[in-house]
Short mmCIF file of N, CA and C in Angstrom, two decimals:
data_model
loop_
_atom_site.label_atom_id
_atom_site.label_comp_id
_atom_site.label_asym_id
_atom_site.label_seq_id
_atom_site.Cartn_x
_atom_site.Cartn_y
_atom_site.Cartn_z
N MET A 1 3.55 -18.89 17.29
CA MET A 1 3.01 -19.77 18.30
C MET A 1 2.66 -18.94 19.54
N PRO A 2 1.52 -19.19 20.11
CA PRO A 2 1.15 -18.43 21.31
C PRO A 2 2.07 -18.72 22.49
N PHE A 3 2.71 -19.87 22.49
CA PHE A 3 3.58 -20.23 23.61
C PHE A 3 4.90 -19.47 23.54
N ASP A 4 5.21 -18.90 22.39
CA ASP A 4 6.45 -18.14 22.22
C ASP A 4 6.32 -16.70 22.68
N LEU A 5 5.10 -16.25 22.91
CA LEU A 5 4.89 -14.86 23.33
C LEU A 5 5.19 -14.68 24.81
N ASP A 6 5.72 -13.54 25.13
CA ASP A 6 6.01 -13.19 26.51
C ASP A 6 4.70 -13.02 27.28
N GLU A 7 4.67 -13.45 28.52
CA GLU A 7 3.46 -13.34 29.35
C GLU A 7 2.99 -11.90 29.47
N ALA A 8 3.91 -10.94 29.55
CA ALA A 8 3.52 -9.53 29.65
C ALA A 8 2.77 -9.08 28.41
N VAL A 9 3.16 -9.58 27.26
CA VAL A 9 2.46 -9.25 26.01
C VAL A 9 1.08 -9.89 26.01
N ILE A 10 1.00 -11.13 26.40
CA ILE A 10 -0.28 -11.84 26.41
C ILE A 10 -1.28 -11.16 27.34
N ARG A 11 -0.83 -10.69 28.49
CA ARG A 11 -1.73 -10.01 29.44
C ARG A 11 -2.32 -8.73 28.83
N ARG A 12 -1.60 -8.09 27.94
CA ARG A 12 -2.06 -6.82 27.37
C ARG A 12 -3.06 -7.01 26.22
N LEU A 13 -3.20 -8.21 25.75
CA LEU A 13 -4.15 -8.48 24.67
C LEU A 13 -5.54 -8.64 25.25
N SER A 14 -6.49 -7.93 24.67
CA SER A 14 -7.85 -7.98 25.21
C SER A 14 -8.57 -9.28 24.84
N ARG A 15 -8.23 -9.86 23.69
CA ARG A 15 -8.88 -11.10 23.25
C ARG A 15 -7.84 -12.07 22.74
N ARG A 16 -8.19 -13.32 22.84
CA ARG A 16 -7.35 -14.37 22.28
C ARG A 16 -8.19 -15.13 21.27
N LEU A 17 -7.73 -15.18 20.06
CA LEU A 17 -8.45 -15.87 19.00
C LEU A 17 -7.62 -17.04 18.49
N MET A 18 -8.27 -18.15 18.31
CA MET A 18 -7.62 -19.31 17.73
C MET A 18 -7.90 -19.29 16.24
N VAL A 19 -6.86 -19.27 15.45
CA VAL A 19 -7.02 -19.29 13.99
C VAL A 19 -6.49 -20.63 13.51
N ASN A 20 -7.39 -21.44 12.97
CA ASN A 20 -7.01 -22.76 12.49
C ASN A 20 -6.21 -22.65 11.20
N LEU A 21 -5.53 -23.73 10.88
CA LEU A 21 -4.82 -23.80 9.60
C LEU A 21 -5.84 -23.92 8.47
N PRO A 22 -5.52 -23.39 7.30
CA PRO A 22 -6.48 -23.44 6.19
C PRO A 22 -6.67 -24.87 5.66
N ASP A 23 -7.89 -25.14 5.20
CA ASP A 23 -8.15 -26.42 4.57
C ASP A 23 -7.69 -26.34 3.11
N ALA A 24 -7.88 -27.42 2.35
CA ALA A 24 -7.37 -27.49 0.98
C ALA A 24 -7.93 -26.39 0.09
N SER A 25 -9.23 -26.12 0.19
CA SER A 25 -9.81 -25.08 -0.68
C SER A 25 -9.27 -23.70 -0.33
N ASN A 26 -9.08 -23.43 0.96
CA ASN A 26 -8.52 -22.14 1.36
C ASN A 26 -7.04 -22.04 1.03
N ARG A 27 -6.32 -23.16 1.10
CA ARG A 27 -4.91 -23.14 0.69
C ARG A 27 -4.80 -22.83 -0.80
N ALA A 28 -5.73 -23.36 -1.60
CA ALA A 28 -5.74 -23.06 -3.03
C ALA A 28 -5.99 -21.57 -3.26
N LYS A 29 -6.90 -20.99 -2.50
CA LYS A 29 -7.17 -19.55 -2.61
C LYS A 29 -5.95 -18.73 -2.21
N ILE A 30 -5.28 -19.15 -1.14
CA ILE A 30 -4.08 -18.45 -0.68
C ILE A 30 -3.00 -18.52 -1.76
N LEU A 31 -2.82 -19.70 -2.35
CA LEU A 31 -1.83 -19.86 -3.42
C LEU A 31 -2.15 -18.96 -4.61
N LYS A 32 -3.43 -18.84 -4.95
CA LYS A 32 -3.82 -17.96 -6.06
C LYS A 32 -3.47 -16.51 -5.77
N VAL A 33 -3.66 -16.09 -4.53
CA VAL A 33 -3.31 -14.71 -4.15
C VAL A 33 -1.80 -14.51 -4.19
N ILE A 34 -1.05 -15.46 -3.63
CA ILE A 34 0.41 -15.35 -3.60
C ILE A 34 0.98 -15.31 -5.01
N LEU A 35 0.42 -16.12 -5.90
CA LEU A 35 0.96 -16.26 -7.25
C LEU A 35 0.21 -15.44 -8.30
N ALA A 36 -0.64 -14.52 -7.87
CA ALA A 36 -1.48 -13.75 -8.80
C ALA A 36 -0.66 -12.99 -9.84
N LYS A 37 0.47 -12.45 -9.46
CA LYS A 37 1.27 -11.63 -10.38
C LYS A 37 2.38 -12.43 -11.07
N GLU A 38 2.42 -13.72 -10.84
CA GLU A 38 3.47 -14.56 -11.42
C GLU A 38 3.01 -15.16 -12.73
N ASP A 39 3.98 -15.42 -13.59
CA ASP A 39 3.72 -16.07 -14.88
C ASP A 39 3.85 -17.58 -14.68
N LEU A 40 2.75 -18.26 -14.50
CA LEU A 40 2.78 -19.70 -14.24
C LEU A 40 2.61 -20.48 -15.54
N ALA A 41 3.20 -21.65 -15.58
CA ALA A 41 3.00 -22.54 -16.71
C ALA A 41 1.55 -22.99 -16.75
N GLN A 42 1.08 -23.32 -17.93
CA GLN A 42 -0.33 -23.71 -18.10
C GLN A 42 -0.68 -24.97 -17.31
N ASP A 43 0.30 -25.85 -17.12
CA ASP A 43 0.01 -27.13 -16.47
C ASP A 43 0.11 -27.08 -14.94
N VAL A 44 0.30 -25.91 -14.36
CA VAL A 44 0.36 -25.79 -12.90
C VAL A 44 -1.04 -25.96 -12.33
N ASP A 45 -1.20 -26.93 -11.44
CA ASP A 45 -2.49 -27.21 -10.83
C ASP A 45 -2.44 -26.83 -9.36
N LEU A 46 -2.93 -25.64 -9.05
CA LEU A 46 -2.88 -25.14 -7.67
C LEU A 46 -3.75 -25.97 -6.73
N GLU A 47 -4.82 -26.55 -7.25
CA GLU A 47 -5.67 -27.41 -6.43
C GLU A 47 -4.88 -28.64 -5.97
N SER A 48 -4.07 -29.17 -6.86
CA SER A 48 -3.25 -30.33 -6.52
C SER A 48 -2.19 -29.96 -5.49
N VAL A 49 -1.55 -28.80 -5.67
CA VAL A 49 -0.56 -28.33 -4.70
C VAL A 49 -1.22 -28.12 -3.35
N ALA A 50 -2.42 -27.56 -3.36
CA ALA A 50 -3.15 -27.32 -2.10
C ALA A 50 -3.45 -28.63 -1.39
N SER A 51 -3.79 -29.67 -2.14
CA SER A 51 -4.09 -30.96 -1.51
C SER A 51 -2.84 -31.64 -0.95
N MET A 52 -1.67 -31.29 -1.48
CA MET A 52 -0.42 -31.90 -1.01
C MET A 52 0.20 -31.13 0.16
N THR A 53 -0.40 -30.02 0.55
CA THR A 53 0.21 -29.17 1.58
C THR A 53 -0.64 -29.13 2.84
N ASP A 54 -1.17 -30.26 3.23
CA ASP A 54 -1.97 -30.34 4.46
C ASP A 54 -1.11 -29.94 5.65
N GLY A 55 -1.62 -29.07 6.50
CA GLY A 55 -0.88 -28.61 7.68
C GLY A 55 -0.05 -27.37 7.43
N TYR A 56 -0.08 -26.83 6.20
CA TYR A 56 0.68 -25.62 5.88
C TYR A 56 -0.14 -24.38 6.22
N SER A 57 0.51 -23.39 6.80
CA SER A 57 -0.14 -22.10 7.05
C SER A 57 0.06 -21.22 5.81
N GLY A 58 -0.55 -20.05 5.80
CA GLY A 58 -0.35 -19.11 4.70
C GLY A 58 1.11 -18.73 4.55
N SER A 59 1.78 -18.54 5.67
CA SER A 59 3.21 -18.21 5.66
C SER A 59 4.03 -19.37 5.09
N ASP A 60 3.66 -20.59 5.45
CA ASP A 60 4.35 -21.77 4.91
C ASP A 60 4.19 -21.84 3.40
N LEU A 61 3.00 -21.53 2.91
CA LEU A 61 2.75 -21.56 1.47
C LEU A 61 3.58 -20.50 0.75
N LYS A 62 3.69 -19.33 1.36
CA LYS A 62 4.50 -18.26 0.76
C LYS A 62 5.96 -18.69 0.68
N ASN A 63 6.47 -19.31 1.75
CA ASN A 63 7.85 -19.81 1.75
C ASN A 63 8.04 -20.92 0.72
N LEU A 64 7.04 -21.77 0.57
CA LEU A 64 7.10 -22.84 -0.42
C LEU A 64 7.22 -22.25 -1.83
N CYS A 65 6.43 -21.22 -2.12
CA CYS A 65 6.47 -20.58 -3.44
C CYS A 65 7.82 -19.92 -3.68
N ALA A 66 8.37 -19.27 -2.66
CA ALA A 66 9.68 -18.62 -2.81
C ALA A 66 10.77 -19.66 -3.05
N THR A 67 10.70 -20.78 -2.34
CA THR A 67 11.68 -21.84 -2.52
C THR A 67 11.56 -22.45 -3.91
N ALA A 68 10.34 -22.65 -4.37
CA ALA A 68 10.12 -23.23 -5.69
C ALA A 68 10.63 -22.30 -6.79
N ALA A 69 10.58 -21.00 -6.56
CA ALA A 69 11.05 -20.04 -7.56
C ALA A 69 12.55 -20.14 -7.76
N TYR A 70 13.29 -20.56 -6.73
CA TYR A 70 14.75 -20.67 -6.84
C TYR A 70 15.20 -21.98 -7.47
N ARG A 71 14.32 -22.93 -7.58
CA ARG A 71 14.72 -24.23 -8.12
C ARG A 71 15.30 -24.14 -9.53
N PRO A 72 14.69 -23.42 -10.46
CA PRO A 72 15.30 -23.32 -11.80
C PRO A 72 16.70 -22.70 -11.76
N ILE A 73 16.93 -21.76 -10.85
CA ILE A 73 18.26 -21.16 -10.74
C ILE A 73 19.27 -22.21 -10.30
N ARG A 74 18.88 -23.05 -9.34
CA ARG A 74 19.77 -24.12 -8.88
C ARG A 74 20.07 -25.09 -10.01
N ASP A 75 19.05 -25.37 -10.84
CA ASP A 75 19.26 -26.28 -11.97
C ASP A 75 20.27 -25.71 -12.95
N ILE A 76 20.18 -24.41 -13.23
CA ILE A 76 21.11 -23.76 -14.15
C ILE A 76 22.52 -23.76 -13.57
N LEU A 77 22.65 -23.39 -12.30
CA LEU A 77 23.96 -23.33 -11.67
C LEU A 77 24.58 -24.72 -11.53
N GLY A 78 23.75 -25.74 -11.48
CA GLY A 78 24.25 -27.10 -11.37
C GLY A 78 24.93 -27.58 -12.63
N LYS A 79 24.67 -26.96 -13.74
CA LYS A 79 25.28 -27.32 -15.02
C LYS A 79 26.50 -26.44 -15.24
N GLU A 80 27.56 -26.71 -14.47
CA GLU A 80 28.76 -25.86 -14.45
C GLU A 80 29.42 -25.73 -15.81
N LYS A 81 29.33 -26.74 -16.62
CA LYS A 81 30.02 -26.69 -17.91
C LYS A 81 29.36 -25.70 -18.87
N LYS A 82 28.10 -25.41 -18.66
CA LYS A 82 27.39 -24.51 -19.57
C LYS A 82 27.35 -23.08 -19.07
N VAL A 83 27.38 -22.88 -17.77
CA VAL A 83 27.29 -21.53 -17.20
C VAL A 83 28.45 -21.33 -16.26
N TYR A 84 29.23 -20.28 -16.52
CA TYR A 84 30.37 -19.97 -15.68
C TYR A 84 30.14 -18.67 -14.94
N ALA A 85 30.79 -18.53 -13.80
CA ALA A 85 30.73 -17.28 -13.06
C ALA A 85 31.50 -16.22 -13.84
N SER A 86 31.05 -14.97 -13.77
CA SER A 86 31.72 -13.91 -14.52
C SER A 86 33.05 -13.51 -13.89
N VAL A 87 33.23 -13.77 -12.61
CA VAL A 87 34.47 -13.43 -11.92
C VAL A 87 34.93 -14.63 -11.11
N SER A 88 36.17 -15.00 -11.29
CA SER A 88 36.73 -16.10 -10.52
C SER A 88 37.07 -15.60 -9.12
N SER A 89 36.85 -16.43 -8.12
CA SER A 89 37.14 -16.01 -6.75
C SER A 89 38.64 -15.82 -6.52
N GLU A 90 39.48 -16.40 -7.37
CA GLU A 90 40.93 -16.24 -7.24
C GLU A 90 41.47 -15.04 -8.00
N SER A 91 40.65 -14.36 -8.75
CA SER A 91 41.14 -13.25 -9.58
C SER A 91 41.61 -12.09 -8.72
N THR A 92 42.49 -11.27 -9.31
CA THR A 92 43.04 -10.10 -8.61
C THR A 92 41.93 -9.13 -8.23
N ASN A 93 41.01 -8.89 -9.14
CA ASN A 93 39.92 -7.95 -8.86
C ASN A 93 39.08 -8.41 -7.67
N MET A 94 38.80 -9.69 -7.63
CA MET A 94 37.98 -10.21 -6.54
C MET A 94 38.73 -10.10 -5.22
N THR A 95 40.02 -10.38 -5.23
CA THR A 95 40.82 -10.27 -4.01
C THR A 95 40.81 -8.84 -3.50
N GLU A 96 40.98 -7.87 -4.41
CA GLU A 96 40.96 -6.46 -4.02
C GLU A 96 39.60 -6.08 -3.46
N LEU A 97 38.54 -6.55 -4.09
CA LEU A 97 37.19 -6.23 -3.61
C LEU A 97 36.95 -6.81 -2.22
N LEU A 98 37.42 -8.02 -2.00
CA LEU A 98 37.26 -8.63 -0.68
C LEU A 98 38.04 -7.88 0.39
N GLN A 99 39.24 -7.40 0.03
CA GLN A 99 40.04 -6.62 0.99
C GLN A 99 39.34 -5.30 1.31
N LEU A 100 38.82 -4.62 0.28
CA LEU A 100 38.09 -3.37 0.50
C LEU A 100 36.86 -3.61 1.38
N ASN A 101 36.16 -4.70 1.11
CA ASN A 101 34.98 -5.01 1.91
C ASN A 101 35.37 -5.27 3.36
N HIS A 102 36.48 -5.96 3.54
CA HIS A 102 36.93 -6.24 4.91
C HIS A 102 37.30 -4.95 5.64
N LEU A 103 37.95 -4.04 4.94
CA LEU A 103 38.39 -2.79 5.57
C LEU A 103 37.25 -1.80 5.80
N TYR A 104 36.37 -1.67 4.80
CA TYR A 104 35.37 -0.61 4.85
C TYR A 104 33.93 -1.10 4.80
N GLY A 105 33.73 -2.35 4.51
CA GLY A 105 32.37 -2.86 4.38
C GLY A 105 31.86 -3.43 5.69
N GLU A 106 31.00 -4.42 5.59
CA GLU A 106 30.37 -5.01 6.78
C GLU A 106 31.38 -5.63 7.73
N GLY A 107 32.50 -6.11 7.19
CA GLY A 107 33.48 -6.76 8.04
C GLY A 107 34.48 -5.81 8.67
N GLY A 108 34.44 -4.53 8.30
CA GLY A 108 35.44 -3.58 8.77
C GLY A 108 34.96 -2.70 9.88
N SER A 109 35.42 -1.44 9.83
CA SER A 109 35.16 -0.51 10.93
C SER A 109 33.70 -0.10 11.03
N ARG A 110 32.99 -0.10 9.91
CA ARG A 110 31.57 0.25 9.97
C ARG A 110 30.82 -0.92 10.56
N LYS A 111 30.14 -0.69 11.61
CA LYS A 111 29.36 -1.75 12.24
C LYS A 111 27.99 -1.80 11.60
N LYS A 112 27.58 -2.98 11.28
CA LYS A 112 26.26 -3.18 10.69
C LYS A 112 25.22 -3.02 11.79
N GLN A 113 24.24 -2.15 11.54
CA GLN A 113 23.18 -1.97 12.52
C GLN A 113 22.22 -3.13 12.42
N SER A 114 21.87 -3.67 13.54
CA SER A 114 20.89 -4.75 13.51
C SER A 114 19.60 -4.25 14.15
N PHE A 115 18.56 -4.42 13.42
CA PHE A 115 17.24 -4.04 13.90
C PHE A 115 16.47 -5.32 14.16
N SER A 116 15.98 -5.48 15.34
CA SER A 116 15.30 -6.71 15.70
C SER A 116 13.98 -6.87 14.96
N TYR A 117 13.42 -5.78 14.46
CA TYR A 117 12.13 -5.87 13.80
C TYR A 117 12.25 -6.13 12.31
N ILE A 118 13.45 -6.14 11.76
CA ILE A 118 13.64 -6.43 10.34
C ILE A 118 14.13 -7.86 10.22
N MET A 119 13.48 -8.63 9.33
CA MET A 119 13.88 -10.03 9.16
C MET A 119 14.64 -10.20 7.89
#
């Protein structure tokens, strides 16, 4: 959002361009680019998805695709009786790993470096 930018940054920009949100046909093109390397089911209708995403930016569409990719994983994990975790959180090994992580990992003496430019 342009309102989120610092005034000092805005003053240094030589031009200000307004970029509108994509219409349905451009959203369909964006979806095709985002999903170009993915194995989609035959019945996926990107034109229909594009028509349902009015007001979405290219970034919003990318986030939508990433969220949709996790849905099957959630469905599998939701069926607890069929799929179990390989390590129980109460197991001795897990307890030892958590203690090691606390002492030497992110929670311990090593401080995690935070870079403001990495998301």
